[in-house]
JSON list of C-alpha atoms and ligand atoms in Angstrom, two decimals:
[
{"chain": "A", "resi": 12, "resn": "UNK", "atom": "CA", "xyz": [-67.21, -19.09, 31.02]},
{"chain": "A", "resi": 13, "resn": "UNK", "atom": "CA", "xyz": [-67.80, -20.01, 27.37]},
{"chain": "A", "resi": 14, "resn": "UNK", "atom": "CA", "xyz": [-69.79, -23.21, 26.65]},
{"chain": "A", "resi": 15, "resn": "UNK", "atom": "CA", "xyz": [-70.03, -25.51, 23.63]},
{"chain": "A", "resi": 16, "resn": "UNK", "atom": "CA", "xyz": [-73.26, -23.76, 22.73]},
{"chain": "A", "resi": 17, "resn": "UNK", "atom": "CA", "xyz": [-71.37, -20.43, 22.66]},
{"chain": "A", "resi": 18, "resn": "UNK", "atom": "CA", "xyz": [-68.73, -22.05, 20.49]},
{"chain": "A", "resi": 19, "resn": "UNK", "atom": "CA", "xyz": [-71.40, -23.28, 18.12]},
{"chain": "A", "resi": 20, "resn": "UNK", "atom": "CA", "xyz": [-72.89, -19.77, 17.99]},
{"chain": "A", "resi": 21, "resn": "UNK", "atom": "CA", "xyz": [-69.52, -18.45, 16.78]},
{"chain": "A", "resi": 22, "resn": "UNK", "atom": "CA", "xyz": [-69.61, -20.63, 13.62]},
{"chain": "A", "resi": 23, "resn": "UNK", "atom": "CA", "xyz": [-71.12, -18.70, 10.75]},
{"chain": "A", "resi": 24, "resn": "UNK", "atom": "CA", "xyz": [-73.54, -20.20, 8.21]},
{"chain": "A", "resi": 25, "resn": "UNK", "atom": "CA", "xyz": [-72.77, -19.12, 4.61]},
{"chain": "A", "resi": 26, "resn": "UNK", "atom": "CA", "xyz": [-75.51, -20.22, 2.19]},
{"chain": "A", "resi": 27, "resn": "UNK", "atom": "CA", "xyz": [-74.56, -21.35, -1.35]},
{"chain": "A", "resi": 28, "resn": "UNK", "atom": "CA", "xyz": [-70.81, -21.53, -0.83]},
{"chain": "A", "resi": 29, "resn": "UNK", "atom": "CA", "xyz": [-68.79, -22.80, -2.62]},
{"chain": "A", "resi": 30, "resn": "UNK", "atom": "CA", "xyz": [-71.79, -23.68, -4.78]},
{"chain": "A", "resi": 31, "resn": "UNK", "atom": "CA", "xyz": [-75.57, -23.44, -4.70]},
{"chain": "A", "resi": 32, "resn": "UNK", "atom": "CA", "xyz": [-77.32, -25.71, -2.19]},
{"chain": "A", "resi": 33, "resn": "UNK", "atom": "CA", "xyz": [-74.30, -25.98, 0.21]},
{"chain": "A", "resi": 34, "resn": "UNK", "atom": "CA", "xyz": [-74.73, -24.41, 3.63]},
{"chain": "A", "resi": 35, "resn": "UNK", "atom": "CA", "xyz": [-71.12, -23.72, 4.48]},
{"chain": "A", "resi": 36, "resn": "UNK", "atom": "CA", "xyz": [-70.07, -23.80, 8.16]},
{"chain": "A", "resi": 37, "resn": "UNK", "atom": "CA", "xyz": [-67.47, -21.06, 8.41]},
{"chain": "A", "resi": 38, "resn": "UNK", "atom": "CA", "xyz": [-65.17, -21.53, 11.41]},
{"chain": "A", "resi": 39, "resn": "UNK", "atom": "CA", "xyz": [-63.20, -18.31, 10.78]},
{"chain": "A", "resi": 40, "resn": "UNK", "atom": "CA", "xyz": [-65.69, -16.42, 12.96]},
{"chain": "A", "resi": 41, "resn": "UNK", "atom": "CA", "xyz": [-64.89, -18.86, 15.80]},
{"chain": "A", "resi": 42, "resn": "UNK", "atom": "CA", "xyz": [-61.11, -18.64, 15.22]},
{"chain": "A", "resi": 43, "resn": "UNK", "atom": "CA", "xyz": [-61.02, -14.84, 15.32]},
{"chain": "A", "resi": 44, "resn": "UNK", "atom": "CA", "xyz": [-62.68, -14.83, 18.80]},
{"chain": "A", "resi": 45, "resn": "UNK", "atom": "CA", "xyz": [-59.95, -15.28, 21.43]},
{"chain": "A", "resi": 46, "resn": "UNK", "atom": "CA", "xyz": [-62.24, -17.16, 23.81]},
{"chain": "A", "resi": 47, "resn": "UNK", "atom": "CA", "xyz": [-63.60, -19.31, 21.00]},
{"chain": "A", "resi": 48, "resn": "UNK", "atom": "CA", "xyz": [-60.14, -20.22, 19.82]},
{"chain": "A", "resi": 49, "resn": "UNK", "atom": "CA", "xyz": [-59.02, -20.93, 23.35]},
{"chain": "A", "resi": 50, "resn": "UNK", "atom": "CA", "xyz": [-61.99, -23.18, 24.16]},
{"chain": "A", "resi": 51, "resn": "UNK", "atom": "CA", "xyz": [-61.86, -25.10, 20.89]},
{"chain": "A", "resi": 52, "resn": "UNK", "atom": "CA", "xyz": [-58.13, -25.71, 21.37]},
{"chain": "A", "resi": 53, "resn": "UNK", "atom": "CA", "xyz": [-58.56, -26.71, 25.04]},
{"chain": "A", "resi": 54, "resn": "UNK", "atom": "CA", "xyz": [-61.41, -29.16, 24.34]},
{"chain": "A", "resi": 55, "resn": "UNK", "atom": "CA", "xyz": [-59.59, -30.81, 21.45]},
{"chain": "A", "resi": 56, "resn": "UNK", "atom": "CA", "xyz": [-56.39, -31.13, 23.46]},
{"chain": "A", "resi": 57, "resn": "UNK", "atom": "CA", "xyz": [-58.07, -32.49, 26.62]},
{"chain": "A", "resi": 58, "resn": "UNK", "atom": "CA", "xyz": [-59.67, -35.25, 24.62]},
{"chain": "A", "resi": 59, "resn": "UNK", "atom": "CA", "xyz": [-56.37, -36.53, 23.27]},
{"chain": "A", "resi": 60, "resn": "UNK", "atom": "CA", "xyz": [-53.96, -35.65, 26.06]},
{"chain": "A", "resi": 61, "resn": "UNK", "atom": "CA", "xyz": [-53.66, -39.19, 27.45]},
{"chain": "A", "resi": 62, "resn": "UNK", "atom": "CA", "xyz": [-53.93, -41.24, 24.27]},
{"chain": "A", "resi": 63, "resn": "UNK", "atom": "CA", "xyz": [-50.24, -41.46, 23.50]},
{"chain": "A", "resi": 64, "resn": "UNK", "atom": "CA", "xyz": [-50.68, -39.59, 20.20]},
{"chain": "A", "resi": 65, "resn": "UNK", "atom": "CA", "xyz": [-47.34, -39.28, 18.37]},
{"chain": "A", "resi": 66, "resn": "UNK", "atom": "CA", "xyz": [-48.54, -37.68, 15.07]},
{"chain": "A", "resi": 67, "resn": "UNK", "atom": "CA", "xyz": [-51.40, -35.28, 14.42]},
{"chain": "A", "resi": 68, "resn": "UNK", "atom": "CA", "xyz": [-52.26, -35.41, 10.76]},
{"chain": "A", "resi": 69, "resn": "UNK", "atom": "CA", "xyz": [-54.01, -32.21, 9.47]},
{"chain": "A", "resi": 70, "resn": "UNK", "atom": "CA", "xyz": [-56.11, -32.37, 6.26]},
{"chain": "A", "resi": 71, "resn": "UNK", "atom": "CA", "xyz": [-55.61, -29.49, 3.87]},
{"chain": "A", "resi": 72, "resn": "UNK", "atom": "CA", "xyz": [-56.57, -26.71, 4.35]},
{"chain": "A", "resi": 73, "resn": "UNK", "atom": "CA", "xyz": [-58.63, -26.18, 7.42]},
{"chain": "A", "resi": 74, "resn": "UNK", "atom": "CA", "xyz": [-57.09, -29.13, 9.23]},
{"chain": "A", "resi": 75, "resn": "UNK", "atom": "CA", "xyz": [-53.86, -27.08, 9.23]},
{"chain": "A", "resi": 76, "resn": "UNK", "atom": "CA", "xyz": [-55.25, -24.56, 11.69]},
{"chain": "A", "resi": 77, "resn": "UNK", "atom": "CA", "xyz": [-56.06, -26.48, 14.87]},
{"chain": "A", "resi": 78, "resn": "UNK", "atom": "CA", "xyz": [-53.90, -29.57, 13.94]},
{"chain": "A", "resi": 79, "resn": "UNK", "atom": "CA", "xyz": [-50.54, -28.05, 14.90]},
{"chain": "A", "resi": 80, "resn": "UNK", "atom": "CA", "xyz": [-51.99, -26.48, 18.06]},
{"chain": "A", "resi": 81, "resn": "UNK", "atom": "CA", "xyz": [-53.25, -29.89, 19.23]},
{"chain": "A", "resi": 82, "resn": "UNK", "atom": "CA", "xyz": [-49.97, -31.59, 18.18]},
{"chain": "A", "resi": 83, "resn": "UNK", "atom": "CA", "xyz": [-47.85, -29.18, 20.21]},
{"chain": "A", "resi": 84, "resn": "UNK", "atom": "CA", "xyz": [-50.13, -29.47, 23.25]},
{"chain": "A", "resi": 85, "resn": "UNK", "atom": "CA", "xyz": [-50.31, -33.23, 23.34]},
{"chain": "A", "resi": 86, "resn": "UNK", "atom": "CA", "xyz": [-46.56, -33.65, 22.61]},
{"chain": "A", "resi": 87, "resn": "UNK", "atom": "CA", "xyz": [-46.92, -35.04, 19.08]},
{"chain": "A", "resi": 88, "resn": "UNK", "atom": "CA", "xyz": [-45.48, -34.09, 15.68]},
{"chain": "A", "resi": 89, "resn": "UNK", "atom": "CA", "xyz": [-47.58, -32.52, 12.91]},
{"chain": "A", "resi": 90, "resn": "UNK", "atom": "CA", "xyz": [-48.04, -34.06, 9.42]},
{"chain": "A", "resi": 91, "resn": "UNK", "atom": "CA", "xyz": [-49.85, -32.28, 6.57]},
{"chain": "A", "resi": 92, "resn": "UNK", "atom": "CA", "xyz": [-52.04, -34.32, 4.15]},
{"chain": "A", "resi": 93, "resn": "UNK", "atom": "CA", "xyz": [-52.26, -32.16, 1.05]},
{"chain": "A", "resi": 94, "resn": "UNK", "atom": "CA", "xyz": [-53.84, -31.69, -2.35]},
{"chain": "A", "resi": 95, "resn": "UNK", "atom": "CA", "xyz": [-51.86, -33.24, -5.25]},
{"chain": "A", "resi": 96, "resn": "UNK", "atom": "CA", "xyz": [-48.58, -31.72, -6.26]},
{"chain": "A", "resi": 97, "resn": "UNK", "atom": "CA", "xyz": [-48.07, -29.64, -3.10]},
{"chain": "A", "resi": 98, "resn": "UNK", "atom": "CA", "xyz": [-45.71, -31.87, -1.11]},
{"chain": "A", "resi": 99, "resn": "UNK", "atom": "CA", "xyz": [-42.12, -31.75, -2.33]},
{"chain": "A", "resi": 100, "resn": "UNK", "atom": "CA", "xyz": [-40.76, -35.24, -1.54]},
{"chain": "A", "resi": 101, "resn": "UNK", "atom": "CA", "xyz": [-42.07, -38.73, -2.37]},
{"chain": "A", "resi": 102, "resn": "UNK", "atom": "CA", "xyz": [-45.76, -39.20, -1.65]},
{"chain": "A", "resi": 103, "resn": "UNK", "atom": "CA", "xyz": [-48.56, -41.79, -1.48]},
{"chain": "A", "resi": 104, "resn": "UNK", "atom": "CA", "xyz": [-52.14, -40.73, -2.42]},
{"chain": "A", "resi": 105, "resn": "UNK", "atom": "CA", "xyz": [-55.84, -41.68, -2.19]},
{"chain": "A", "resi": 106, "resn": "UNK", "atom": "CA", "xyz": [-58.81, -40.35, -4.22]},
{"chain": "A", "resi": 107, "resn": "UNK", "atom": "CA", "xyz": [-62.30, -39.62, -2.87]},
{"chain": "A", "resi": 108, "resn": "UNK", "atom": "CA", "xyz": [-65.69, -38.09, -3.57]},
{"chain": "A", "resi": 109, "resn": "UNK", "atom": "CA", "xyz": [-66.77, -35.24, -1.30]},
{"chain": "A", "resi": 110, "resn": "UNK", "atom": "CA", "xyz": [-69.93, -33.19, -0.69]},
{"chain": "A", "resi": 111, "resn": "UNK", "atom": "CA", "xyz": [-69.11, -30.98, -3.65]},
{"chain": "A", "resi": 112, "resn": "UNK", "atom": "CA", "xyz": [-66.64, -32.74, -6.00]},
{"chain": "A", "resi": 113, "resn": "UNK", "atom": "CA", "xyz": [-63.91, -35.41, -6.40]},
{"chain": "A", "resi": 114, "resn": "UNK", "atom": "CA", "xyz": [-60.43, -34.93, -5.07]},
{"chain": "A", "resi": 115, "resn": "UNK", "atom": "CA", "xyz": [-57.13, -36.56, -4.25]},
{"chain": "A", "resi": 116, "resn": "UNK", "atom": "CA", "xyz": [-54.95, -36.24, -1.07]},
{"chain": "A", "resi": 117, "resn": "UNK", "atom": "CA", "xyz": [-51.31, -37.02, -0.60]},
{"chain": "A", "resi": 118, "resn": "UNK", "atom": "CA", "xyz": [-48.88, -37.52, 2.26]},
{"chain": "A", "resi": 119, "resn": "UNK", "atom": "CA", "xyz": [-45.12, -37.92, 2.35]},
{"chain": "A", "resi": 120, "resn": "UNK", "atom": "CA", "xyz": [-44.03, -41.62, 2.35]},
{"chain": "A", "resi": 121, "resn": "UNK", "atom": "CA", "xyz": [-41.86, -41.03, 5.42]},
{"chain": "A", "resi": 122, "resn": "UNK", "atom": "CA", "xyz": [-44.45, -38.99, 7.37]},
{"chain": "A", "resi": 123, "resn": "UNK", "atom": "CA", "xyz": [-45.94, -41.87, 9.46]},
{"chain": "A", "resi": 124, "resn": "UNK", "atom": "CA", "xyz": [-44.60, -45.22, 10.66]},
{"chain": "A", "resi": 125, "resn": "UNK", "atom": "CA", "xyz": [-45.86, -48.33, 12.44]},
{"chain": "A", "resi": 126, "resn": "UNK", "atom": "CA", "xyz": [-44.81, -47.02, 15.89]},
{"chain": "A", "resi": 127, "resn": "UNK", "atom": "CA", "xyz": [-47.11, -44.00, 15.58]},
{"chain": "A", "resi": 128, "resn": "UNK", "atom": "CA", "xyz": [-50.43, -43.37, 17.30]},
{"chain": "A", "resi": 129, "resn": "UNK", "atom": "CA", "xyz": [-52.15, -41.11, 14.76]},
{"chain": "A", "resi": 130, "resn": "UNK", "atom": "CA", "xyz": [-54.81, -38.44, 15.25]},
{"chain": "A", "resi": 131, "resn": "UNK", "atom": "CA", "xyz": [-56.38, -37.38, 11.97]},
{"chain": "A", "resi": 132, "resn": "UNK", "atom": "CA", "xyz": [-57.85, -33.87, 12.16]},
{"chain": "A", "resi": 133, "resn": "UNK", "atom": "CA", "xyz": [-60.06, -31.71, 9.94]},
{"chain": "A", "resi": 134, "resn": "UNK", "atom": "CA", "xyz": [-62.41, -28.86, 10.58]},
{"chain": "A", "resi": 135, "resn": "UNK", "atom": "CA", "xyz": [-65.66, -30.55, 9.50]},
{"chain": "A", "resi": 136, "resn": "UNK", "atom": "CA", "xyz": [-67.17, -33.99, 8.82]},
{"chain": "A", "resi": 137, "resn": "UNK", "atom": "CA", "xyz": [-69.72, -33.79, 6.02]},
{"chain": "A", "resi": 138, "resn": "UNK", "atom": "CA", "xyz": [-70.20, -36.85, 3.79]},
{"chain": "A", "resi": 139, "resn": "UNK", "atom": "CA", "xyz": [-66.94, -38.27, 5.20]},
{"chain": "A", "resi": 140, "resn": "UNK", "atom": "CA", "xyz": [-65.29, -38.81, 1.82]},
{"chain": "A", "resi": 141, "resn": "UNK", "atom": "CA", "xyz": [-62.28, -36.66, 2.62]},
{"chain": "A", "resi": 142, "resn": "UNK", "atom": "CA", "xyz": [-61.60, -38.15, 6.03]},
{"chain": "A", "resi": 143, "resn": "UNK", "atom": "CA", "xyz": [-62.24, -41.70, 4.77]},
{"chain": "A", "resi": 144, "resn": "UNK", "atom": "CA", "xyz": [-59.49, -41.20, 2.15]},
{"chain": "A", "resi": 145, "resn": "UNK", "atom": "CA", "xyz": [-57.22, -39.81, 4.89]},
{"chain": "A", "resi": 146, "resn": "UNK", "atom": "CA", "xyz": [-58.04, -42.81, 7.05]},
{"chain": "A", "resi": 147, "resn": "UNK", "atom": "CA", "xyz": [-57.20, -45.29, 4.26]},
{"chain": "A", "resi": 148, "resn": "UNK", "atom": "CA", "xyz": [-54.00, -43.45, 3.48]},
{"chain": "A", "resi": 149, "resn": "UNK", "atom": "CA", "xyz": [-52.91, -43.40, 7.16]},
{"chain": "A", "resi": 150, "resn": "UNK", "atom": "CA", "xyz": [-53.80, -47.11, 7.49]},
{"chain": "A", "resi": 151, "resn": "UNK", "atom": "CA", "xyz": [-51.34, -48.01, 4.73]},
{"chain": "A", "resi": 152, "resn": "UNK", "atom": "CA", "xyz": [-48.58, -47.06, 7.17]},
{"chain": "A", "resi": 153, "resn": "UNK", "atom": "CA", "xyz": [-49.93, -49.64, 9.66]},
{"chain": "A", "resi": 154, "resn": "UNK", "atom": "CA", "xyz": [-49.76, -47.35, 12.71]},
{"chain": "A", "resi": 155, "resn": "UNK", "atom": "CA", "xyz": [-50.59, -48.69, 16.19]},
{"chain": "A", "resi": 156, "resn": "UNK", "atom": "CA", "xyz": [-53.89, -46.81, 16.29]},
{"chain": "A", "resi": 157, "resn": "UNK", "atom": "CA", "xyz": [-55.80, -44.09, 14.40]},
{"chain": "A", "resi": 158, "resn": "UNK", "atom": "CA", "xyz": [-58.10, -41.56, 16.11]},
{"chain": "A", "resi": 159, "resn": "UNK", "atom": "CA", "xyz": [-60.25, -39.05, 14.16]},
{"chain": "A", "resi": 160, "resn": "UNK", "atom": "CA", "xyz": [-61.22, -35.57, 15.32]},
{"chain": "A", "resi": 161, "resn": "UNK", "atom": "CA", "xyz": [-63.24, -32.66, 13.94]},
{"chain": "A", "resi": 162, "resn": "UNK", "atom": "CA", "xyz": [-64.35, -29.26, 15.14]},
{"chain": "A", "resi": 163, "resn": "UNK", "atom": "CA", "xyz": [-67.78, -29.81, 13.63]},
{"chain": "A", "resi": 164, "resn": "UNK", "atom": "CA", "xyz": [-69.93, -32.64, 12.27]},
{"chain": "A", "resi": 165, "resn": "UNK", "atom": "CA", "xyz": [-73.00, -32.53, 9.99]},
{"chain": "A", "resi": 166, "resn": "UNK", "atom": "CA", "xyz": [-74.64, -35.52, 11.61]},
{"chain": "A", "resi": 167, "resn": "UNK", "atom": "CA", "xyz": [-77.53, -35.69, 9.11]},
{"chain": "A", "resi": 168, "resn": "UNK", "atom": "CA", "xyz": [-75.02, -36.62, 6.35]},
{"chain": "A", "resi": 169, "resn": "UNK", "atom": "CA", "xyz": [-74.02, -39.75, 8.31]},
{"chain": "A", "resi": 170, "resn": "UNK", "atom": "CA", "xyz": [-70.36, -39.47, 7.35]},
{"chain": "A", "resi": 171, "resn": "UNK", "atom": "CA", "xyz": [-69.37, -41.61, 10.36]},
{"chain": "A", "resi": 172, "resn": "UNK", "atom": "CA", "xyz": [-70.98, -44.63, 8.90]},
{"chain": "A", "resi": 173, "resn": "UNK", "atom": "CA", "xyz": [-68.16, -44.96, 6.38]},
{"chain": "A", "resi": 174, "resn": "UNK", "atom": "CA", "xyz": [-65.77, -45.90, 9.14]},
{"chain": "A", "resi": 175, "resn": "UNK", "atom": "CA", "xyz": [-65.28, -49.20, 11.00]},
{"chain": "A", "resi": 176, "resn": "UNK", "atom": "CA", "xyz": [-67.19, -49.18, 14.33]},
{"chain": "A", "resi": 177, "resn": "UNK", "atom": "CA", "xyz": [-63.98, -49.47, 16.38]},
{"chain": "A", "resi": 178, "resn": "UNK", "atom": "CA", "xyz": [-62.50, -46.21, 15.11]},
{"chain": "A", "resi": 179, "resn": "UNK", "atom": "CA", "xyz": [-63.02, -43.42, 17.72]},
{"chain": "A", "resi": 180, "resn": "UNK", "atom": "CA", "xyz": [-64.46, -40.39, 15.96]},
{"chain": "A", "resi": 181, "resn": "UNK", "atom": "CA", "xyz": [-65.13, -37.12, 17.83]},
{"chain": "A", "resi": 182, "resn": "UNK", "atom": "CA", "xyz": [-66.52, -33.72, 16.93]},
{"chain": "A", "resi": 183, "resn": "UNK", "atom": "CA", "xyz": [-66.81, -30.75, 19.31]},
{"chain": "A", "resi": 184, "resn": "UNK", "atom": "CA", "xyz": [-69.91, -29.38, 17.67]},
{"chain": "A", "resi": 185, "resn": "UNK", "atom": "CA", "xyz": [-72.78, -31.31, 16.03]},
{"chain": "A", "resi": 186, "resn": "UNK", "atom": "CA", "xyz": [-75.43, -30.20, 13.53]},
{"chain": "B", "resi": 22, "resn": "AMP", "atom": "P1", "xyz": [-66.66, -34.45, 3.20]},
{"chain": "B", "resi": 22, "resn": "AMP", "atom": "O1", "xyz": [-65.64, -35.19, 2.44]},
{"chain": "B", "resi": 22, "resn": "AMP", "atom": "O2", "xyz": [-68.01, -34.41, 2.45]},
{"chain": "B", "resi": 22, "resn": "AMP", "atom": "O3", "xyz": [-66.85, -34.95, 4.61]},
{"chain": "B", "resi": 22, "resn": "AMP", "atom": "O4", "xyz": [-66.27, -32.96, 3.25]},
{"chain": "B", "resi": 22, "resn": "AMP", "atom": "C1", "xyz": [-65.37, -32.51, 4.21]},
{"chain": "B", "resi": 22, "resn": "AMP", "atom": "C2", "xyz": [-64.41, -31.47, 3.70]},
{"chain": "B", "resi": 22, "resn": "AMP", "atom": "O5", "xyz": [-65.06, -30.48, 2.92]},
{"chain": "B", "resi": 22, "resn": "AMP", "atom": "C3", "xyz": [-63.82, -30.77, 4.89]},
{"chain": "B", "resi": 22, "resn": "AMP", "atom": "O6", "xyz": [-62.49, -30.51, 4.56]},
{"chain": "B", "resi": 22, "resn": "AMP", "atom": "C4", "xyz": [-64.59, -29.55, 5.00]},
{"chain": "B", "resi": 22, "resn": "AMP", "atom": "O7", "xyz": [-63.78, -28.43, 5.28]},
{"chain": "B", "resi": 22, "resn": "AMP", "atom": "C5", "xyz": [-65.29, -29.28, 3.69]},
{"chain": "B", "resi": 22, "resn": "AMP", "atom": "N1", "xyz": [-66.76, -29.13, 3.81]},
{"chain": "B", "resi": 22, "resn": "AMP", "atom": "C6", "xyz": [-67.70, -29.94, 3.19]},
{"chain": "B", "resi": 22, "resn": "AMP", "atom": "N2", "xyz": [-68.91, -29.52, 3.45]},
{"chain": "B", "resi": 22, "resn": "AMP", "atom": "C7", "xyz": [-68.82, -28.41, 4.15]},
{"chain": "B", "resi": 22, "resn": "AMP", "atom": "C8", "xyz": [-69.75, -27.52, 4.77]},
{"chain": "B", "resi": 22, "resn": "AMP", "atom": "N3", "xyz": [-71.09, -27.66, 4.62]},
{"chain": "B", "resi": 22, "resn": "AMP", "atom": "N4", "xyz": [-69.24, -26.50, 5.51]},
{"chain": "B", "resi": 22, "resn": "AMP", "atom": "C9", "xyz": [-67.95, -26.34, 5.69]},
{"chain": "B", "resi": 22, "resn": "AMP", "atom": "N5", "xyz": [-66.98, -27.14, 5.14]},
{"chain": "B", "resi": 22, "resn": "AMP", "atom": "C10", "xyz": [-67.42, -28.20, 4.36]}
]
């Protein structure tokens, strides 16, 4: 039986990507392993199975991988939050500063509503800028509740501290 430690061992460290000084946590080595993919999916789904989630919101791009798997398993819909200019219909947006640059994310204006229980998902929590923007964007829709989930978290960057204490934030793997 595979453990969380085995899962962690499947994530590859890539030094100096996408720029010098960043130690990139590459989840593709975990995804290509059938047991790794299965365990990651199972653990993410178990955690949210009984929370009444109605929309899983995946953050571009790596939030689009496990996001739909979790959505389907917990009986929710899937919503993409994307880089500017990618979504075809009317959007709302938020800007943010991340570990290596400034960026903007967008979501369709009709993607979330106030009856939703939202799970925001991305592969990794670094400084938290990306997810904080996603959180602010989701909050504008005034949903019943917002949960936040990651595959991995770089705890030493303290990204969690950006969020209000009552927001439940979870990561399968911690560094
Ligand atoms: P942040 O806004 O700093 O929390 O950055 C999170 C976003 O950037 C996520 O979408 C990650 O995929 C990506 N990211 C930032 N730092 C890393 C890293 N060291 N390894 C892998 N992905 C990263």
